[in-house]
Coordinates of C-alpha atoms and ligand atoms in Angstrom, one line a residue:
M977 CA 76.9 104.2 60.9
A978 CA 76.1 100.6 60.0
K979 CA 77.6 98.0 62.3
Q980 CA 81.3 97.4 61.3
I981 CA 82.6 93.9 60.9
H982 CA 86.1 92.8 61.9
L983 CA 88.0 89.9 60.4
N984 CA 90.7 87.5 61.5
G985 CA 92.3 84.7 59.4
F986 CA 92.5 81.3 61.1
I987 CA 95.6 79.2 60.5
Q988 CA 98.0 76.8 62.2
N989 CA 101.7 75.9 61.5
S990 CA 100.7 72.5 60.0
P991 CA 99.6 71.4 56.5
S992 CA 95.8 71.8 56.1
P993 CA 95.2 72.0 59.8
H994 CA 91.5 72.7 59.8
S995 CA 90.3 70.8 56.8
T996 CA 91.7 67.3 57.2
G997 CA 93.1 65.9 54.0
L998 CA 93.0 69.1 52.0
W999 CA 96.8 69.0 51.7
K1000 CA 96.1 66.7 48.7
H1001 CA 94.1 69.5 46.9
Q1002 CA 96.0 70.9 43.9
K1003 CA 95.4 74.5 45.1
D1004 CA 96.7 73.9 48.6
K1005 CA 100.1 75.2 49.6
G1006 CA 99.9 74.2 53.2
T1007 CA 102.6 71.5 52.8
N1008 CA 104.9 74.5 52.4
H1009 CA 104.2 75.7 56.0
H1010 CA 107.8 75.0 56.9
S1011 CA 108.9 77.9 54.7
L1012 CA 108.8 81.6 55.5
S1013 CA 107.5 82.4 52.0
Y1014 CA 104.2 80.6 52.8
W1015 CA 103.7 82.8 55.9
V1016 CA 104.7 86.1 54.3
E1017 CA 102.3 85.4 51.4
A1018 CA 99.4 84.6 53.8
A1019 CA 100.1 87.7 55.9
Q1020 CA 100.3 90.0 52.9
I1021 CA 97.0 88.6 51.5
L1022 CA 95.2 89.4 54.8
E1023 CA 96.7 92.8 55.1
R1024 CA 95.5 93.6 51.6
G1025 CA 92.1 92.5 52.9
K1026 CA 92.5 94.8 55.9
F1027 CA 92.1 91.9 58.4
D1028 CA 92.7 92.7 62.1
A1029 CA 95.0 89.7 62.6
L1030 CA 96.2 86.3 61.6
F1031 CA 95.1 83.9 64.4
I1032 CA 97.5 81.0 64.8
A1033 CA 96.0 78.0 66.5
D1034 CA 98.4 75.5 68.2
V1035 CA 98.6 72.2 70.0
L1036 CA 101.7 70.7 71.7
G1037 CA 100.9 67.1 71.1
T1038 CA 99.6 64.5 68.7
Y1039 CA 95.9 63.4 68.2
S1040 CA 96.4 60.0 69.8
V1041 CA 93.0 59.4 71.3
Y1042 CA 91.8 57.4 68.3
E1043 CA 92.9 53.8 68.7
N1044 CA 95.1 55.0 71.5
N1045 CA 98.0 55.8 69.1
H1046 CA 99.2 58.5 66.7
H1047 CA 98.9 56.4 63.5
A1048 CA 95.7 57.8 62.0
A1049 CA 96.8 61.4 62.8
T1050 CA 100.3 60.8 61.3
R1051 CA 98.9 59.2 58.1
G1052 CA 96.3 61.9 57.7
A1053 CA 98.5 65.0 58.6
V1054 CA 96.1 65.8 61.4
Q1055 CA 97.7 68.9 62.8
L1056 CA 101.0 67.0 62.4
P1057 CA 103.7 68.1 61.7
A1058 CA 102.9 70.8 64.3
H1059 CA 105.5 73.6 64.0
D1060 CA 105.9 76.4 66.5
P1061 CA 103.4 79.3 66.0
L1062 CA 105.7 82.1 67.2
I1063 CA 108.7 81.7 65.0
P1064 CA 107.2 83.0 61.6
I1065 CA 105.8 86.1 63.2
S1066 CA 108.8 88.4 63.0
A1067 CA 109.2 87.6 59.3
M1068 CA 105.5 88.4 58.7
A1069 CA 105.8 91.6 60.7
A1070 CA 108.7 92.7 58.6
A1071 CA 106.6 92.2 55.4
T1072 CA 103.5 94.0 56.6
E1073 CA 102.6 97.2 58.4
H1074 CA 99.2 96.8 60.1
L1075 CA 98.2 93.2 60.4
G1076 CA 98.2 91.8 63.9
F1077 CA 99.3 88.3 65.0
A1078 CA 97.5 86.2 67.5
P1079 CA 99.5 83.1 68.4
T1080 CA 98.1 80.4 70.7
I1081 CA 100.1 79.5 73.8
S1082 CA 99.0 77.2 76.5
A1083 CA 98.8 78.6 80.0
T1084 CA 98.9 75.0 81.2
Y1085 CA 102.5 74.3 80.0
A1086 CA 104.2 77.6 79.6
Q1087 CA 105.9 79.5 82.4
P1088 CA 104.6 83.0 83.0
Y1089 CA 108.0 84.6 83.4
S1090 CA 109.4 83.4 80.1
L1091 CA 106.1 83.8 78.2
A1092 CA 105.8 87.4 79.3
R1093 CA 109.3 88.0 77.9
Q1094 CA 108.5 86.3 74.6
L1095 CA 105.3 88.3 74.0
S1096 CA 106.8 91.6 75.1
T1097 CA 109.7 91.0 72.7
L1098 CA 107.2 90.3 69.9
D1099 CA 105.2 93.3 70.8
H1100 CA 108.3 95.4 70.4
V1101 CA 109.4 94.0 67.1
T1102 CA 105.9 94.2 65.6
D1103 CA 105.4 97.8 66.9
G1104 CA 102.4 96.6 69.0
R1105 CA 100.7 94.1 66.8
V1106 CA 100.6 91.1 69.0
A1107 CA 97.8 89.2 70.7
W1108 CA 97.8 86.1 72.8
N1109 CA 95.2 83.3 72.4
V1110 CA 95.2 82.0 75.9
V1111 CA 94.3 78.3 76.0
T1112 CA 94.4 75.6 78.7
S1113 CA 95.0 72.7 76.2
Y1114 CA 93.0 69.5 75.8
L1115 CA 95.2 66.6 74.6
E1116 CA 96.6 64.0 77.0
S1117 CA 99.6 63.7 74.6
E1118 CA 100.6 67.2 75.5
A1119 CA 100.5 66.6 79.2
V1120 CA 102.6 63.4 79.2
N1121 CA 105.3 65.0 77.0
L1122 CA 105.4 68.2 79.1
G1123 CA 106.2 66.8 82.5
L1124 CA 102.8 65.8 83.9
S1125 CA 101.6 62.2 84.5
G1126 CA 98.3 63.1 82.7
R1127 CA 96.0 65.9 81.6
L1128 CA 95.0 68.1 84.5
P1129 CA 91.2 68.3 85.2
K1130 CA 89.6 71.3 83.5
E1131 CA 88.8 73.1 86.7
L1132 CA 92.4 73.0 87.8
R1133 CA 93.7 74.1 84.4
Y1134 CA 91.5 77.2 84.5
N1135 CA 92.5 78.0 88.1
R1136 CA 96.1 77.7 87.1
A1137 CA 95.5 79.9 84.0
D1138 CA 93.8 82.5 86.2
E1139 CA 96.9 82.8 88.4
F1140 CA 99.1 82.6 85.3
L1141 CA 97.4 85.7 84.0
E1142 CA 97.8 87.5 87.4
V1143 CA 101.6 86.9 87.1
V1144 CA 101.9 88.2 83.6
Y1145 CA 99.7 91.2 84.3
K1146 CA 102.1 92.1 87.1
L1147 CA 105.1 91.8 84.8
W1148 CA 103.6 93.6 81.8
E1149 CA 101.6 96.3 83.6
H1150 CA 103.3 97.0 86.9
S1151 CA 107.0 96.1 86.9
W1152 CA 108.4 98.9 84.7
E1153 CA 107.1 102.4 85.0
D1154 CA 106.5 104.3 81.7
D1155 CA 109.5 106.5 82.2
A1156 CA 111.8 103.9 83.7
V1157 CA 114.1 103.9 80.7
V1158 CA 116.1 107.2 80.7
Y1159 CA 119.1 106.6 78.4
D1160 CA 120.9 109.2 80.7
K1161 CA 124.5 109.2 79.4
E1162 CA 125.6 111.9 81.8
R1163 CA 124.5 110.0 84.9
D1164 CA 125.6 106.7 83.3
M1165 CA 122.1 105.3 83.8
F1166 CA 120.2 103.3 81.1
A1167 CA 117.2 102.7 83.3
D1168 CA 116.2 104.0 86.7
P1169 CA 116.2 101.1 89.2
E1170 CA 113.7 103.0 91.4
K1171 CA 111.2 102.6 88.5
V1172 CA 111.7 98.9 87.8
H1173 CA 109.9 96.9 90.4
L1174 CA 109.9 93.4 91.7
I1175 CA 106.5 91.8 91.5
N1176 CA 107.0 89.4 94.4
H1177 CA 104.2 87.0 93.2
D1178 CA 103.9 84.1 95.6
A1179 CA 100.6 82.1 95.5
E1180 CA 99.3 78.6 94.8
F1181 CA 100.9 77.8 91.4
F1182 CA 103.6 80.3 90.9
H1183 CA 106.5 81.9 92.7
V1184 CA 107.8 84.8 90.6
P1185 CA 109.8 87.6 92.2
G1186 CA 110.5 89.5 89.0
P1187 CA 111.2 92.1 87.8
H1188 CA 110.1 91.7 84.2
L1189 CA 112.9 91.3 81.7
V1190 CA 111.6 93.7 79.0
E1191 CA 110.9 97.4 79.2
P1192 CA 107.3 98.5 78.3
S1193 CA 106.3 97.5 74.8
P1194 CA 103.8 99.5 72.7
Q1195 CA 100.7 97.7 74.0
R1196 CA 102.3 96.4 77.3
T1197 CA 99.8 93.5 77.6
P1198 CA 99.2 91.9 74.2
V1199 CA 95.5 91.8 73.1
L1200 CA 93.9 88.8 75.0
F1201 CA 92.0 86.3 72.9
Q1202 CA 90.2 83.2 74.4
A1203 CA 88.1 80.4 73.1
G1204 CA 86.8 78.4 76.2
A1205 CA 83.3 77.0 75.7
S1206 CA 82.6 75.2 79.0
P1207 CA 81.0 77.3 81.8
K1208 CA 84.4 77.6 83.6
G1209 CA 86.0 78.6 80.2
R1210 CA 83.3 81.2 79.6
D1211 CA 83.7 82.8 83.0
F1212 CA 87.5 82.9 82.4
A1213 CA 86.9 84.6 79.1
A1214 CA 84.4 87.0 80.6
K1215 CA 86.9 88.0 83.2
H1216 CA 90.1 88.4 81.1
A1217 CA 89.4 88.3 77.3
E1218 CA 89.2 91.2 75.0
A1219 CA 88.0 88.9 72.2
V1220 CA 86.6 85.4 72.1
F1221 CA 86.4 82.8 69.3
T1222 CA 83.5 80.4 69.0
K1223 CA 82.3 77.7 66.6
N1224 CA 78.6 77.2 65.9
H1225 CA 76.4 75.4 63.4
S1226 CA 73.5 77.8 63.5
L1227 CA 72.6 81.5 64.1
E1228 CA 70.3 80.3 66.9
A1229 CA 73.2 78.6 68.7
L1230 CA 75.4 81.7 68.2
K1231 CA 72.7 84.0 69.6
Q1232 CA 72.6 81.9 72.8
Y1233 CA 76.4 81.9 73.0
S1234 CA 76.8 85.7 72.6
Q1235 CA 73.9 86.4 75.0
D1236 CA 75.6 84.2 77.6
I1237 CA 79.1 85.7 77.1
R1238 CA 77.7 89.3 77.3
R1239 CA 75.8 88.3 80.5
R1240 CA 78.9 86.7 82.1
T1241 CA 81.1 89.8 81.1
K1242 CA 78.6 92.1 82.9
L1243 CA 78.7 89.9 86.0
Q1244 CA 82.5 90.5 86.0
G1245 CA 81.8 94.2 86.3
R1246 CA 82.8 94.9 82.7
D1247 CA 80.9 96.5 79.8
P1248 CA 79.2 93.5 78.0
N1249 CA 80.3 94.9 74.6
E1250 CA 83.9 95.2 75.7
V1251 CA 84.6 91.5 74.7
L1252 CA 84.5 91.2 70.9
I1253 CA 82.9 88.0 69.7
F1254 CA 84.3 86.2 66.6
P1255 CA 82.5 83.1 65.4
M1256 CA 84.4 81.0 63.0
I1257 CA 83.1 80.5 59.5
L1258 CA 84.3 78.6 56.4
P1259 CA 83.6 80.5 53.2
I1260 CA 83.0 78.4 50.0
I1261 CA 82.8 81.0 47.2
G1262 CA 81.5 80.5 43.7
S1263 CA 80.6 82.9 40.9
T1264 CA 77.1 81.3 41.0
E1265 CA 75.4 79.4 43.8
E1266 CA 75.5 76.2 41.8
E1267 CA 79.2 76.6 41.3
A1268 CA 79.8 77.1 45.0
H1269 CA 77.8 74.0 45.9
A1270 CA 79.7 71.9 43.3
K1271 CA 82.9 73.3 44.9
L1272 CA 81.8 72.1 48.3
E1273 CA 81.3 68.6 47.0
E1274 CA 84.7 68.6 45.3
L1275 CA 86.4 69.9 48.4
T1276 CA 84.6 67.3 50.6
S1277 CA 86.0 64.5 48.3
H1278 CA 89.5 65.3 49.6
V1279 CA 88.5 64.9 53.3
S1280 CA 89.9 61.8 55.0
Y1281 CA 87.4 59.9 57.1
E1282 CA 89.9 58.3 59.4
G1283 CA 92.0 61.4 59.8
T1284 CA 88.9 63.4 60.7
A1285 CA 87.7 60.8 63.1
S1286 CA 91.1 61.0 64.9
L1287 CA 90.8 64.9 64.9
L1288 CA 87.3 64.6 66.4
S1289 CA 88.5 62.0 68.9
G1290 CA 91.3 64.5 70.1
H1291 CA 88.8 67.4 70.2
T1292 CA 86.3 65.5 72.3
G1293 CA 88.4 63.0 74.2
I1294 CA 86.3 60.1 72.9
D1295 CA 88.0 57.2 71.0
F1296 CA 85.7 57.0 67.9
S1297 CA 87.5 53.9 66.6
Q1298 CA 85.3 52.1 69.0
Y1299 CA 82.1 53.5 67.4
D1300 CA 80.0 52.2 64.6
P1301 CA 79.8 55.0 62.0
D1302 CA 76.0 55.1 62.3
Q1303 CA 76.0 55.3 66.1
Y1304 CA 74.8 58.6 67.7
I1305 CA 77.4 60.7 69.5
E1306 CA 76.9 60.6 73.2
D1307 CA 76.4 63.7 75.4
I1308 CA 79.0 63.7 78.1
E1309 CA 81.0 66.1 80.1
T1310 CA 84.5 66.1 78.6
D1311 CA 87.9 67.2 79.9
A1312 CA 88.8 67.9 76.2
V1313 CA 87.0 70.6 74.2
Q1314 CA 83.4 70.9 75.5
G1315 CA 82.4 73.1 72.6
N1316 CA 83.4 70.6 70.0
L1317 CA 81.4 67.9 71.6
D1318 CA 78.4 70.1 72.2
M1319 CA 78.2 70.9 68.5
Y1320 CA 77.1 67.3 67.9
T1321 CA 75.3 66.5 71.1
K1322 CA 73.4 69.7 72.0
D1323 CA 72.1 70.6 68.5
P1324 CA 68.3 71.2 68.9
N1325 CA 67.7 70.4 65.2
K1326 CA 69.2 66.9 64.9
K1327 CA 70.9 64.0 66.5
W1328 CA 74.3 63.4 64.9
T1329 CA 75.8 60.0 64.0
L1330 CA 79.6 59.6 63.9
R1331 CA 79.5 59.4 60.1
E1332 CA 77.6 62.7 59.8
A1333 CA 79.8 64.4 62.4
V1334 CA 83.0 63.3 60.6
K1335 CA 81.7 64.6 57.3
N1336 CA 80.9 67.9 58.9
H1337 CA 84.1 68.2 60.9
G1338 CA 86.4 67.5 58.0
L1339 CA 86.1 71.0 56.5
G1340 CA 86.8 74.0 58.7
N1341 CA 86.9 71.8 61.9
G1342 CA 83.1 71.5 61.7
T1343 CA 82.3 75.2 61.8
V1344 CA 79.4 76.7 59.8
K1345 CA 80.0 76.9 56.1
F1346 CA 78.8 79.9 54.1
V1347 CA 78.4 78.6 50.6
G1348 CA 77.5 80.9 47.7
T1349 CA 78.3 83.9 45.7
P1350 CA 80.3 86.8 47.3
E1351 CA 77.0 88.8 47.6
Q1352 CA 75.3 85.8 49.3
I1353 CA 78.2 85.4 51.7
A1354 CA 78.2 89.1 52.5
D1355 CA 74.5 88.9 53.2
K1356 CA 75.1 86.1 55.7
L1357 CA 78.0 87.8 57.4
E1358 CA 75.8 90.9 57.8
K1359 CA 72.9 88.9 59.1
W1360 CA 75.0 86.9 61.6
A1361 CA 76.8 90.0 62.8
V1362 CA 73.6 91.9 63.5
E1363 CA 71.3 89.2 64.7
G1364 CA 73.9 87.1 66.4
D1365 CA 75.2 90.2 68.1
V1366 CA 78.9 89.6 67.2
D1367 CA 81.7 91.8 66.2
G1368 CA 83.3 90.0 63.4
F1369 CA 84.4 86.6 62.0
N1370 CA 87.3 84.2 62.1
I1371 CA 87.8 83.0 58.6
A1372 CA 88.8 79.3 58.3
Q1373 CA 90.3 77.7 55.2
T1374 CA 90.0 74.7 53.0
Y1375 CA 93.1 75.1 50.8
S1376 CA 95.6 77.6 52.1
P1377 CA 96.2 80.5 51.5
G1378 CA 93.9 80.3 48.5
T1379 CA 90.7 80.5 50.7
F1380 CA 92.0 83.8 52.2
Q1381 CA 92.9 85.0 48.7
E1382 CA 89.4 84.3 47.3
F1383 CA 87.8 85.9 50.3
V1384 CA 89.9 89.0 50.1
D1385 CA 89.4 89.4 46.3
H1386 CA 85.7 88.7 46.2
V1387 CA 83.9 89.1 49.6
V1388 CA 85.9 92.0 51.2
P1389 CA 85.1 94.5 48.3
E1390 CA 81.4 93.5 48.7
L1391 CA 81.5 94.3 52.5
Q1392 CA 83.3 97.6 51.8
K1393 CA 80.7 98.5 49.2
R1394 CA 78.0 98.1 51.8
G1395 CA 79.9 100.4 54.3
I1396 CA 80.2 97.6 56.9
Y1397 CA 84.0 97.0 56.6
R1398 CA 87.0 99.3 56.8
T1399 CA 88.8 100.5 53.7
E1400 CA 91.8 101.7 55.8
Y1401 CA 93.3 100.6 59.1
E1402 CA 92.4 103.0 61.9
G1403 CA 95.4 102.8 64.2
K1404 CA 98.9 101.6 64.5
T1405 CA 98.6 98.9 67.1
L1406 CA 96.4 95.8 66.9
R1407 CA 94.4 97.0 70.0
E1408 CA 93.6 100.3 68.2
N1409 CA 92.5 98.5 65.1
M1410 CA 90.1 96.4 67.2
F1411 CA 88.9 99.0 69.7
G1412 CA 89.6 102.5 68.2
K1413 CA 92.4 105.0 67.8
G1414 CA 94.2 106.0 71.0
K1415 CA 93.3 102.7 72.7
A1416 CA 96.7 101.0 72.5
H1417 CA 96.5 99.9 76.1
L1418 CA 94.1 97.9 78.2
P1419 CA 91.3 100.0 79.8
D1420 CA 91.8 101.0 83.5
H1421 CA 89.1 98.7 84.8
H1422 CA 90.5 95.6 83.3
P1423 CA 91.8 93.1 85.9
A1424 CA 95.3 93.5 84.6
K1425 CA 95.3 97.1 85.8
R1426 CA 94.0 96.1 89.2
V1427 CA 96.2 93.2 90.3
G1428 CA 98.6 95.6 92.1
L1429 CA 102.0 94.8 93.5
L1430 CA 102.9 93.3 96.8
Q1431 CA 105.2 95.4 98.8
P1432 CA 108.8 94.3 98.4
K1433 CA 109.9 92.2 101.4
Ligands
FMN1143 C1 87.5 78.4 67.7 C2 88.4 77.7 68.8 C3 89.7 77.6 68.6 C4 90.6 77.0 69.5 N1 91.9 76.9 69.3 C5 92.7 76.2 70.2 C6 94.0 76.0 70.0 O1 94.6 76.5 69.0 N2 94.7 75.3 70.9 C7 94.2 74.7 72.0 O2 94.9 74.1 72.7 N3 92.9 74.9 72.2 C8 92.1 75.6 71.4 N4 90.8 75.7 71.6 C9 90.3 75.1 72.9 C10 90.2 76.1 74.1 O3 90.6 77.3 74.0 C11 90.1 75.4 75.5 O4 91.3 75.2 76.0 C12 89.4 74.1 75.4 O5 88.3 74.4 74.6 C13 89.0 73.5 76.7 O6 88.2 74.3 77.4 P1 86.6 74.4 77.2 O7 86.0 73.1 77.4 O8 86.2 75.5 78.2 O9 86.3 74.9 75.8 C14 90.0 76.4 70.7 C15 88.6 76.4 70.8 C16 87.8 77.1 69.9 C17 86.3 77.1 70.1

């Protein structure tokens, strides 16, 4: 059988979060993100298109690196307002049957005990359709509003995240036995206390005795997504993730990324193909190639320069208000998002000036754009999937949810016609739709299954 492609939709609880300034476009409904009808519509479109999941990015702060204040980000609606990613999920789940939901939650600021409860609850109410995009966060403005004096160094963030996962694994996988809930009316016993265990976690960052507050949900551990791009981030992904997101300009860069992720996954003792790789792409679809290119120009005219510069400043940790627009972007090691900086400093094909980077970053957060007819876009998806050795794509938007709608109406049927995309969902839970029927739970060799429990004191 030809290689099968999986798809996720990329969104955030903000107006035009990944195409700065597109909230002004007549087709954009992103300014309605505060209403449930917006979310239900987006979810139903993606389910019609047989997407695996709606991936909901998130930040907990403002983009205030640019000019050292929040003004440009506020004026330009640069991921601000930033509403909570979890709240709309129950409503979307009630309006769909198969679509998964992958909210982003920061392991740097959450507490494992309460996060485990939230995601287990969501896994119950969605019948096993929840994932977690594990991030370590990059904005200084998040740190100072969440009880720290400043952003933690990246190394420390990942070490903390590693222990965070150990705690939630113990809660999700080891605290409640499968048959702990007995509903035994005769013995007046709802659940058997012998089968609900303390986890007694006590290490460097967390002290969590347990037990978990929620009985086992359909997937137990939600599907684990990750998007770290630094060496430390990639090792973290290789150890824990079931799927990774990446942003690249070129097929060449993608090939290098997937080779590296598969190599690191193998070094962790896992099957290199066990981590699904999802590069992000922005589709610009026209009925002819000329029409698609004209559309790209028209969409670009809505992008805000200053807003995008402030987005890029937040992504890279560099205050670009101090730059001349024609200055080349410097290659440094950043405590913000290394991958976003690398796109403009480690491109073998060109050196990027700030002006060029801003133009590129304004639509789809700088990710590669597939511009053309549905057939041409399907050709590219197929080529990138096969040659780039990836498992699917994360579809970004210009106007929302219209970009999803156009993709589902025009590109999805083309992929189905070629036999490289599902016509029906395979399973019930998200993990089954990603990995195959009967695979609702993590495999036995995943670190979550191996953390074990300390003996109760
Ligand atoms: C496609 C993609 C999506 C991301 N989404 C988020 C997000 O929604 N929230 C967030 O805080 N970080 C997000 N990140 C950033 C990271 O997951 C990570 O915390 C950050 O990149 C810093 O680590 P790194 O330098 O190892 O990449 C994203 C990164 C990529 C490549």
